[in-house]
Structures are given as structure tokens and as C-alpha cells.
CSV table of C-alpha atoms in Angstrom, one decimal:
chain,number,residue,atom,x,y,z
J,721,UNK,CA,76.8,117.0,118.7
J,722,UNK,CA,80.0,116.8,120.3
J,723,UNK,CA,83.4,115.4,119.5
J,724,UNK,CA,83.5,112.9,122.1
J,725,UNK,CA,80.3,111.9,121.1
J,726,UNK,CA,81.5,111.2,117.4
J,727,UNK,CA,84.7,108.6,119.0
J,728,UNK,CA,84.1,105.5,119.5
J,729,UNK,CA,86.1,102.2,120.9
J,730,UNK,CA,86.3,99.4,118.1
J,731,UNK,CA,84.3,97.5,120.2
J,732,UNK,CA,81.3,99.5,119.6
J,733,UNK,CA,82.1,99.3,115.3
J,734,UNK,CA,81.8,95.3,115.9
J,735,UNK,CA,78.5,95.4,118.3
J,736,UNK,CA,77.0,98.3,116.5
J,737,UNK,CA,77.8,98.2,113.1
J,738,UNK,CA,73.6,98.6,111.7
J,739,UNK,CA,73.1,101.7,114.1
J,740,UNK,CA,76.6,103.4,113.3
J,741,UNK,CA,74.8,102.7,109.1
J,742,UNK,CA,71.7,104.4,110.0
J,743,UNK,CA,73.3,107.5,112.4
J,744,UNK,CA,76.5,108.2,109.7
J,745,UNK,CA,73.5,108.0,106.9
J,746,UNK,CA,71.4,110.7,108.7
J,747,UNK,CA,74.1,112.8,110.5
J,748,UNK,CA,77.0,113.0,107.1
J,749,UNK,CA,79.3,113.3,110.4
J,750,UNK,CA,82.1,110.5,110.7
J,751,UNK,CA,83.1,108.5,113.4
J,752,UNK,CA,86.5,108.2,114.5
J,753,UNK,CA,86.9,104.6,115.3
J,754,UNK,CA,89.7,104.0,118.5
J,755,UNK,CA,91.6,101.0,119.3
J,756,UNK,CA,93.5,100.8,122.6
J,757,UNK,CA,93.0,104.9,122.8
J,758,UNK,CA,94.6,106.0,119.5
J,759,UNK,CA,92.5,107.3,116.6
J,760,UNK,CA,93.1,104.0,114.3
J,761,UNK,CA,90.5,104.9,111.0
J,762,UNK,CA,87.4,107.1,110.2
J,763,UNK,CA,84.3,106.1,109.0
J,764,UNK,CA,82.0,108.0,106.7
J,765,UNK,CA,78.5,107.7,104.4
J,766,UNK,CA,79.1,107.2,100.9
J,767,UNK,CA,77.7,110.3,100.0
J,768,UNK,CA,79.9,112.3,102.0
J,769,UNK,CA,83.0,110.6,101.3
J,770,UNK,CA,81.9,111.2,97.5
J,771,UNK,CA,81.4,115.2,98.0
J,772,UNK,CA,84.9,114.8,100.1
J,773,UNK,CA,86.6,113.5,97.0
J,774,UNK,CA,85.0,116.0,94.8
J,775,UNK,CA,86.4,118.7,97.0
J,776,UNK,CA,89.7,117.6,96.8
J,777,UNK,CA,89.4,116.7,92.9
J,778,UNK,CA,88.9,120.5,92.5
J,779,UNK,CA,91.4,121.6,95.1
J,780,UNK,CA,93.9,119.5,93.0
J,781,UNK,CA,92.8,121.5,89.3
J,782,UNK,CA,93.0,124.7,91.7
J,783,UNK,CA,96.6,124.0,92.5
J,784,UNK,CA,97.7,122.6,88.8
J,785,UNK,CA,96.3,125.9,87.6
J,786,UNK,CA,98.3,128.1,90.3
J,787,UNK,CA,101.8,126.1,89.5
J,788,UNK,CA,100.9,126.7,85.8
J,789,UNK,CA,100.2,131.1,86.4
J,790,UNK,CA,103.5,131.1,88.6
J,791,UNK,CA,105.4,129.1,85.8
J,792,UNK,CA,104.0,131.5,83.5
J,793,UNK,CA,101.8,128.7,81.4
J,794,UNK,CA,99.0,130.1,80.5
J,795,UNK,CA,96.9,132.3,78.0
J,796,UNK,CA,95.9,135.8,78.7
J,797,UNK,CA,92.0,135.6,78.9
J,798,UNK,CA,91.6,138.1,76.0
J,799,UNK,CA,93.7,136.1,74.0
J,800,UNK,CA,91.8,132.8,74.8
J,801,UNK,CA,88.8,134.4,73.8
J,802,UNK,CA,90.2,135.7,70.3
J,803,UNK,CA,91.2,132.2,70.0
J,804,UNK,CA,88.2,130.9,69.9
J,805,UNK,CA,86.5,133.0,68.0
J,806,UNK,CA,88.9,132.5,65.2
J,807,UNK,CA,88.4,128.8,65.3
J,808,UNK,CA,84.5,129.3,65.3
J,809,UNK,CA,85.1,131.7,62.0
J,810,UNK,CA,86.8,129.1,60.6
J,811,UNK,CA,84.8,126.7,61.4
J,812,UNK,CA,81.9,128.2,59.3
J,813,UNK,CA,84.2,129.3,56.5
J,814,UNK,CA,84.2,125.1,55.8
């Protein structure tokens, strides 16, 4: 499908709202809603707005991770690893 065939008028969201339901449910590709000619909102399924989210939810840890290596906050994996297997010694020493 093309782009022009995923941009719509406003117009068309009010007289077609149950059909843009069913197509946006079966396609997963949004609509770009116009009013007057300029791109005014997008509208998605629930499913993939949800997988959207998750994306960014993990692009977001990505980037706290990165900031933390440059900073020099973290644990050298070996070291994690030790780590936890001291605690799990421990642990059944009790």
C-alpha cells in the first residue's frame, strides 16, 4: 500500500470511523489523519501502538545503560558473575 493511500482528510475519520476500525485492525499500518492539508494526528490499532511502546520502553533501558558504561557505572561482567555466586554460597551456608 502506498503513502497517499494511508492519509486521509478528517472528513473521512468522522464518515468512516467503523471501516478505518476494521482496515487499521487488519493492516497494523496507521493513518495519518489531515485537517485543512497539514498532518494534524495518527491513528493506530491497539496492538500496535502497544508493541510501539514496548520498543521505545527498551530503547529507553538501551540508552540508560549506554549513559551509565560512558559514566563508567557499571560492573565488569566477570565480576557480576562472582558476585552472584558468592551470594548463592552464602545463601546455602544459612
Amino acid at each position: 500500500m502506498h503513502l497517499h493511500d494511508r492519509v486521509k482528510p478528517i472528513s473521512y475519520l468522522k464518515s468512516e470511523a467503523a471501516k478505518i476500525v476494521k482496515d487499521l485492525t487488519d493492516s497494523g499500518e496507521p493513518l495519518v489523519i489531515t485537517q485543512n492539508g497539514e498532518a494534524k494526528l495518527v491513528v493506530q490499532d491497539v496492538r500496535t501502538y502497544e508493541a510501539t511502546q514496548q520498543t521505545l520502553a527498551l530503547l529507553k533501558i538501551l540508552a540508560i545503560g549506554q549513559k551509565q558504561i560512558e559514566r563508567g557505572d557499571h560492573v565488569d561482567g566477570d565480576d557480576f558473575f562472582a558476585e552472584l555466586d558468592e551470594l548463592d554460597r552464602d545463601e546455602k551456608l544459612r
